[in-house]
């Protein structure tokens, strides 16, 4: 079986230090969290950035400073900026990190309710526009699918030439407004993929480790991190992203799945 690519979503745009004091805001804190995840076995850092006071931003310059600082400590890690940003941001704001031509970036494949009062908007035209920009800059998209319909959207736009082949998907499961986080839902998503696709699964909250385990068994890849879940186990806050990655590494070891280095992850994903 292919080695396991572990992505760490170290920060996100929604969680705050009130939820878990280890959530990173400053450049130093972001580097600390990226390094803890990398040293524990993550080969990809899914990156959102913040102002020093915790406000999410998609500012290109802030991304550059953070990416350079992460690379100084973890030279071979793959940094995957978010183009999702926060639900209230405009498409123009969100797209900024693509201009830095990172190896990968997320491409969100549909619109959904997000939290109690927000809508995370990704129209078909936006997806085409983001996909085209990524092709132009040779950025591999991670196709974020919060529901099965988004896989269908990505497959259709790939056929139309807006998304580079072979596709790499990320199932973000358990968001209120998206698909649930059950094994049945996971199998539905997984069985809806084109045969040449790779995928990673990000389970939100309590779904994180059960879905990670399913993907490890299935030959898929895994995303964990504070963006998705702040607990190491029920009622116990994780002290770092590294602790969450360590737990996945332990599960993978028990199940006989080897963990990929960044170089091996590049090979698997065709970067
Ligand atoms: N923060 C969410 C609204 C992504 O990174 O591409 C969107 C998100 C997806 O986190
Ligand atoms: Zn994200």
GROMACS .gro file of C-alpha atoms and ligand atoms in nm:
model
  282
    1UNK     CA    1   0.000   0.000   0.000
    2UNK     CA    2   0.112   0.358  -0.071
    3UNK     CA    3   0.275   0.533   0.224
    4UNK     CA    4   0.051   0.760   0.432
    5UNK     CA    5   0.062   1.134   0.368
    6UNK     CA    6  -0.024   1.327   0.684
    7UNK     CA    7  -0.138   1.687   0.644
    8UNK     CA    8  -0.152   1.915   0.945
    9UNK     CA    9  -0.408   2.196   0.934
   10UNK     CA   10  -0.238   2.390   1.210
   11UNK     CA   11  -0.445   2.703   1.247
   12UNK     CA   12  -0.763   2.747   1.041
   13UNK     CA   13  -0.963   3.068   1.043
   14UNK     CA   14  -1.231   2.992   1.299
   15UNK     CA   15  -1.071   2.852   1.615
   16UNK     CA   16  -0.926   3.092   1.873
   17UNK     CA   17  -0.707   3.085   2.182
   18UNK     CA   18  -1.032   3.087   2.383
   19UNK     CA   19  -1.102   2.741   2.236
   20UNK     CA   20  -0.744   2.618   2.289
   21UNK     CA   21  -0.457   2.843   2.407
   22UNK     CA   22  -0.217   2.667   2.168
   23UNK     CA   23  -0.392   2.804   1.855
   24UNK     CA   24  -0.121   2.996   1.665
   25UNK     CA   25  -0.166   3.361   1.559
   26UNK     CA   26   0.181   3.521   1.531
   27UNK     CA   27   0.449   3.413   1.283
   28UNK     CA   28   0.649   3.260   1.568
   29UNK     CA   29   0.349   3.063   1.691
   30UNK     CA   30   0.268   2.944   1.339
   31UNK     CA   31   0.626   2.823   1.294
   32UNK     CA   32   0.617   2.652   1.636
   33UNK     CA   33   0.301   2.461   1.540
   34UNK     CA   34   0.420   2.374   1.188
   35UNK     CA   35   0.748   2.244   1.330
   36UNK     CA   36   0.575   2.031   1.594
   37UNK     CA   37   0.356   1.873   1.325
   38UNK     CA   38   0.648   1.823   1.083
   39UNK     CA   39   0.870   1.665   1.347
   40UNK     CA   40   0.585   1.429   1.442
   41UNK     CA   41   0.547   1.309   1.080
   42UNK     CA   42   0.338   1.558   0.880
   43UNK     CA   43   0.465   1.613   0.526
   44UNK     CA   44   0.211   1.884   0.434
   45UNK     CA   45   0.116   2.194   0.630
   46UNK     CA   46  -0.228   2.326   0.532
   47UNK     CA   47  -0.186   2.692   0.613
   48UNK     CA   48  -0.416   2.976   0.713
   49UNK     CA   49  -0.255   3.288   0.853
   50UNK     CA   50  -0.365   3.547   1.109
   51UNK     CA   51  -0.283   3.897   1.219
   52UNK     CA   52  -0.103   3.904   1.554
   53UNK     CA   53  -0.440   3.959   1.728
   54UNK     CA   54  -0.583   3.641   1.572
   55UNK     CA   55  -0.784   3.802   1.288
   56UNK     CA   56  -0.774   3.574   0.982
   57UNK     CA   57  -0.614   3.730   0.674
   58UNK     CA   58  -0.536   3.615   0.320
   59UNK     CA   59  -0.273   3.889   0.275
   60UNK     CA   60  -0.010   3.762   0.033
   61UNK     CA   61   0.274   3.928   0.224
   62UNK     CA   62   0.169   3.767   0.552
   63UNK     CA   63   0.160   3.428   0.376
   64UNK     CA   64   0.506   3.487   0.233
   65UNK     CA   65   0.654   3.575   0.571
   66UNK     CA   66   0.495   3.269   0.732
   67UNK     CA   67   0.592   3.030   0.450
   68UNK     CA   68   0.953   3.152   0.451
   69UNK     CA   69   0.969   3.119   0.829
   70UNK     CA   70   0.824   2.765   0.819
   71UNK     CA   71   1.067   2.664   0.542
   72UNK     CA   72   1.361   2.797   0.745
   73UNK     CA   73   1.276   2.543   1.020
   74UNK     CA   74   1.129   2.262   0.805
   75UNK     CA   75   1.310   2.298   0.473
   76UNK     CA   76   1.149   2.011   0.283
   77UNK     CA   77   0.792   2.037   0.411
   78UNK     CA   78   0.512   2.101   0.157
   79UNK     CA   79   0.322   2.416   0.243
   80UNK     CA   80  -0.035   2.424   0.116
   81UNK     CA   81  -0.195   2.767   0.161
   82UNK     CA   82  -0.571   2.792   0.194
   83UNK     CA   83  -0.771   2.974  -0.071
   84UNK     CA   84  -1.080   2.919   0.145
   85UNK     CA   85  -0.975   3.179   0.399
   86UNK     CA   86  -1.276   3.272   0.613
   87UNK     CA   87  -1.639   3.252   0.500
   88UNK     CA   88  -1.686   3.632   0.491
   89UNK     CA   89  -1.390   3.703   0.256
   90UNK     CA   90  -1.420   3.794  -0.112
   91UNK     CA   91  -1.285   3.569  -0.388
   92UNK     CA   92  -1.013   3.823  -0.472
   93UNK     CA   93  -0.896   3.833  -0.112
   94UNK     CA   94  -0.899   3.456  -0.084
   95UNK     CA   95  -0.700   3.392  -0.405
   96UNK     CA   96  -0.395   3.597  -0.303
   97UNK     CA   97  -0.162   3.316  -0.186
   98UNK     CA   98  -0.182   3.150  -0.531
   99UNK     CA   99   0.025   3.443  -0.664
  100UNK     CA  100   0.315   3.308  -0.457
  101UNK     CA  101   0.307   2.989  -0.671
  102UNK     CA  102   0.313   2.740  -0.382
  103UNK     CA  103   0.343   2.368  -0.466
  104UNK     CA  104  -0.018   2.313  -0.358
  105UNK     CA  105  -0.322   2.514  -0.248
  106UNK     CA  106  -0.678   2.424  -0.153
  107UNK     CA  107  -0.959   2.466  -0.405
  108UNK     CA  108  -1.303   2.457  -0.246
  109UNK     CA  109  -1.553   2.284  -0.473
  110UNK     CA  110  -1.894   2.414  -0.368
  111UNK     CA  111  -2.107   2.637  -0.149
  112UNK     CA  112  -2.239   2.533   0.192
  113UNK     CA  113  -2.388   2.663   0.516
  114UNK     CA  114  -2.097   2.722   0.752
  115UNK     CA  115  -2.162   2.759   1.122
  116UNK     CA  116  -2.481   2.917   1.254
  117UNK     CA  117  -2.513   3.220   1.030
  118UNK     CA  118  -2.254   3.209   0.753
  119UNK     CA  119  -2.246   3.077   0.397
  120UNK     CA  120  -1.913   2.969   0.250
  121UNK     CA  121  -1.956   3.074  -0.112
  122UNK     CA  122  -1.784   2.888  -0.396
  123UNK     CA  123  -1.981   2.934  -0.717
  124UNK     CA  124  -1.901   2.732  -1.028
  125UNK     CA  125  -1.744   3.041  -1.185
  126UNK     CA  126  -1.523   3.093  -0.880
  127UNK     CA  127  -1.408   2.731  -0.889
  128UNK     CA  128  -1.323   2.764  -1.259
  129UNK     CA  129  -1.136   3.086  -1.193
  130UNK     CA  130  -0.937   2.944  -0.899
  131UNK     CA  131  -0.866   2.624  -1.095
  132UNK     CA  132  -0.739   2.819  -1.396
  133UNK     CA  133  -0.516   3.039  -1.179
  134UNK     CA  134  -0.366   2.731  -1.018
  135UNK     CA  135  -0.298   2.571  -1.356
  136UNK     CA  136  -0.132   2.887  -1.479
  137UNK     CA  137   0.098   2.897  -1.173
  138UNK     CA  138   0.155   2.519  -1.172
  139UNK     CA  139  -0.005   2.485  -0.828
  140UNK     CA  140  -0.156   2.144  -0.748
  141UNK     CA  141  -0.505   2.192  -0.609
  142UNK     CA  142  -0.628   1.994  -0.313
  143UNK     CA  143  -0.996   1.968  -0.403
  144UNK     CA  144  -1.182   2.037  -0.079
  145UNK     CA  145  -1.519   1.860  -0.085
  146UNK     CA  146  -1.758   1.914   0.205
  147UNK     CA  147  -2.024   1.702   0.038
  148UNK     CA  148  -2.060   1.447  -0.242
  149UNK     CA  149  -2.198   1.700  -0.489
  150UNK     CA  150  -1.864   1.882  -0.470
  151UNK     CA  151  -1.680   1.572  -0.594
  152UNK     CA  152  -1.917   1.569  -0.894
  153UNK     CA  153  -1.847   1.938  -0.955
  154UNK     CA  154  -1.470   1.881  -0.945
  155UNK     CA  155  -1.489   1.581  -1.177
  156UNK     CA  156  -1.699   1.779  -1.427
  157UNK     CA  157  -1.465   2.081  -1.419
  158UNK     CA  158  -1.162   1.853  -1.452
  159UNK     CA  159  -1.314   1.709  -1.774
  160UNK     CA  160  -1.365   2.065  -1.897
  161UNK     CA  161  -0.999   2.143  -1.837
  162UNK     CA  162  -1.020   2.369  -1.531
  163UNK     CA  163  -0.845   2.126  -1.299
  164UNK     CA  164  -0.518   1.947  -1.355
  165UNK     CA  165  -0.509   1.567  -1.364
  166UNK     CA  166  -0.468   1.341  -1.170
  167UNK     CA  167  -0.685   1.501  -0.906
  168UNK     CA  168  -0.618   1.501  -0.533
  169UNK     CA  169  -0.928   1.536  -0.314
  170UNK     CA  170  -0.978   1.630   0.047
  171UNK     CA  171  -1.301   1.517   0.212
  172UNK     CA  172  -1.385   1.760   0.488
  173UNK     CA  173  -1.647   1.568   0.682
  174UNK     CA  174  -1.866   1.660   0.976
  175UNK     CA  175  -1.907   2.036   0.917
  176UNK     CA  176  -2.260   2.146   1.009
  177UNK     CA  177  -2.393   2.217   0.661
  178UNK     CA  178  -2.188   1.952   0.484
  179UNK     CA  179  -2.186   1.572   0.476
  180UNK     CA  180  -2.173   1.390   0.813
  181UNK     CA  181  -1.879   1.197   0.951
  182UNK     CA  182  -2.005   0.840   0.959
  183UNK     CA  183  -1.833   0.543   0.798
  184UNK     CA  184  -2.129   0.519   0.557
  185UNK     CA  185  -2.069   0.881   0.451
  186UNK     CA  186  -1.696   0.817   0.414
  187UNK     CA  187  -1.755   0.517   0.188
  188UNK     CA  188  -2.003   0.717  -0.021
  189UNK     CA  189  -1.741   0.989  -0.077
  190UNK     CA  190  -1.460   0.745  -0.136
  191UNK     CA  191  -1.660   0.535  -0.382
  192UNK     CA  192  -1.754   0.848  -0.580
  193UNK     CA  193  -1.394   0.924  -0.683
  194UNK     CA  194  -1.243   0.873  -1.027
  195UNK     CA  195  -1.014   0.570  -1.031
  196UNK     CA  196  -0.694   0.774  -1.083
  197UNK     CA  197  -0.760   1.011  -0.792
  198UNK     CA  198  -0.589   1.027  -0.453
  199UNK     CA  199  -0.762   1.155  -0.143
  200UNK     CA  200  -0.715   1.269   0.212
  201UNK     CA  201  -0.982   1.285   0.481
  202UNK     CA  202  -1.030   1.559   0.740
  203UNK     CA  203  -1.284   1.466   1.006
  204UNK     CA  204  -1.419   1.758   1.207
  205UNK     CA  205  -1.419   1.736   1.587
  206UNK     CA  206  -1.490   1.388   1.722
  207UNK     CA  207  -1.485   1.250   1.367
  208UNK     CA  208  -1.112   1.322   1.324
  209UNK     CA  209  -0.954   0.999   1.445
  210UNK     CA  210  -1.224   0.748   1.341
  211UNK     CA  211  -1.214   0.884   0.984
  212UNK     CA  212  -0.833   0.897   0.989
  213UNK     CA  213  -0.835   0.529   1.084
  214UNK     CA  214  -1.077   0.446   0.800
  215UNK     CA  215  -0.852   0.624   0.548
  216UNK     CA  216  -0.541   0.453   0.682
  217UNK     CA  217  -0.705   0.113   0.634
  218UNK     CA  218  -0.840   0.210   0.290
  219UNK     CA  219  -0.509   0.339   0.150
  220UNK     CA  220  -0.615   0.703   0.158
  221UNK     CA  221  -0.437   0.991   0.330
  222UNK     CA  222  -0.514   1.189   0.643
  223UNK     CA  223  -0.548   1.547   0.763
  224UNK     CA  224  -0.553   1.640   1.130
  225UNK     CA  225  -0.488   1.964   1.318
  226UNK     CA  226  -0.640   2.245   1.520
  227UNK     CA  227  -0.839   2.374   1.220
  228UNK     CA  228  -1.048   2.057   1.238
  229UNK     CA  229  -1.020   1.941   1.600
  230UNK     CA  230  -0.865   2.077   1.919
  231UNK     CA  231  -0.892   1.763   2.136
  232UNK     CA  232  -0.646   1.478   2.173
  233UNK     CA  233  -0.925   1.270   2.324
  234UNK     CA  234  -1.267   1.344   2.473
  235UNK     CA  235  -1.230   1.638   2.714
  236UNK     CA  236  -0.849   1.662   2.676
  237UNK     CA  237  -0.721   1.960   2.477
  238UNK     CA  238  -0.425   1.885   2.250
  239UNK     CA  239  -0.116   2.082   2.358
  240UNK     CA  240   0.012   2.109   2.000
  241UNK     CA  241  -0.061   2.003   1.644
  242UNK     CA  242   0.232   1.767   1.691
  243UNK     CA  243   0.033   1.570   1.949
  244UNK     CA  244  -0.250   1.520   1.698
  245UNK     CA  245  -0.004   1.406   1.429
  246UNK     CA  246   0.168   1.173   1.676
  247UNK     CA  247  -0.165   1.004   1.744
  248UNK     CA  248  -0.220   0.938   1.371
  249UNK     CA  249   0.134   0.803   1.341
  250UNK     CA  250   0.064   0.565   1.632
  251UNK     CA  251  -0.259   0.441   1.472
  252UNK     CA  252  -0.085   0.396   1.135
  253UNK     CA  253   0.196   0.201   1.300
  254UNK     CA  254  -0.049  -0.032   1.474
  255UNK     CA  255  -0.222  -0.092   1.141
  256UNK     CA  256   0.103  -0.151   0.953
  257UNK     CA  257   0.090   0.160   0.732
  258UNK     CA  258   0.417   0.347   0.683
  259UNK     CA  259   0.425   0.726   0.693
  260UNK     CA  260   0.550   0.922   0.390
  261UNK     CA  261   0.832   1.174   0.406
  262UNK     CA  262   0.778   1.504   0.222
  263UNK     CA  263   0.983   1.365  -0.071
  264UNK     CA  264   0.761   1.056  -0.085
  265UNK     CA  265   0.450   1.272  -0.060
  266UNK     CA  266   0.573   1.475  -0.360
  267UNK     CA  267   0.620   1.152  -0.553
  268UNK     CA  268   0.270   1.022  -0.466
  269UNK     CA  269   0.101   1.352  -0.552
  270UNK     CA  270   0.310   1.418  -0.864
  271UNK     CA  271   0.434   1.756  -0.742
  272LIG     N1  272  -1.235   2.845   0.673
  272LIG     C1  273  -1.333   2.788   0.587
  272LIG     C2  274  -1.444   2.885   0.559
  272LIG     C3  275  -0.989   2.590   0.289
  272LIG     O1  276  -0.895   2.605   0.365
  272LIG     O2  277  -0.973   2.584   0.166
  272LIG     C4  278  -1.277   2.738   0.460
  272LIG     C5  279  -1.159   2.652   0.466
  272LIG     C6  280  -1.131   2.579   0.341
  272LIG     O3  281  -1.087   2.643   0.563
  273LIG    ZN1  282  -0.853   2.544   0.569
   0.00000   0.00000   0.00000
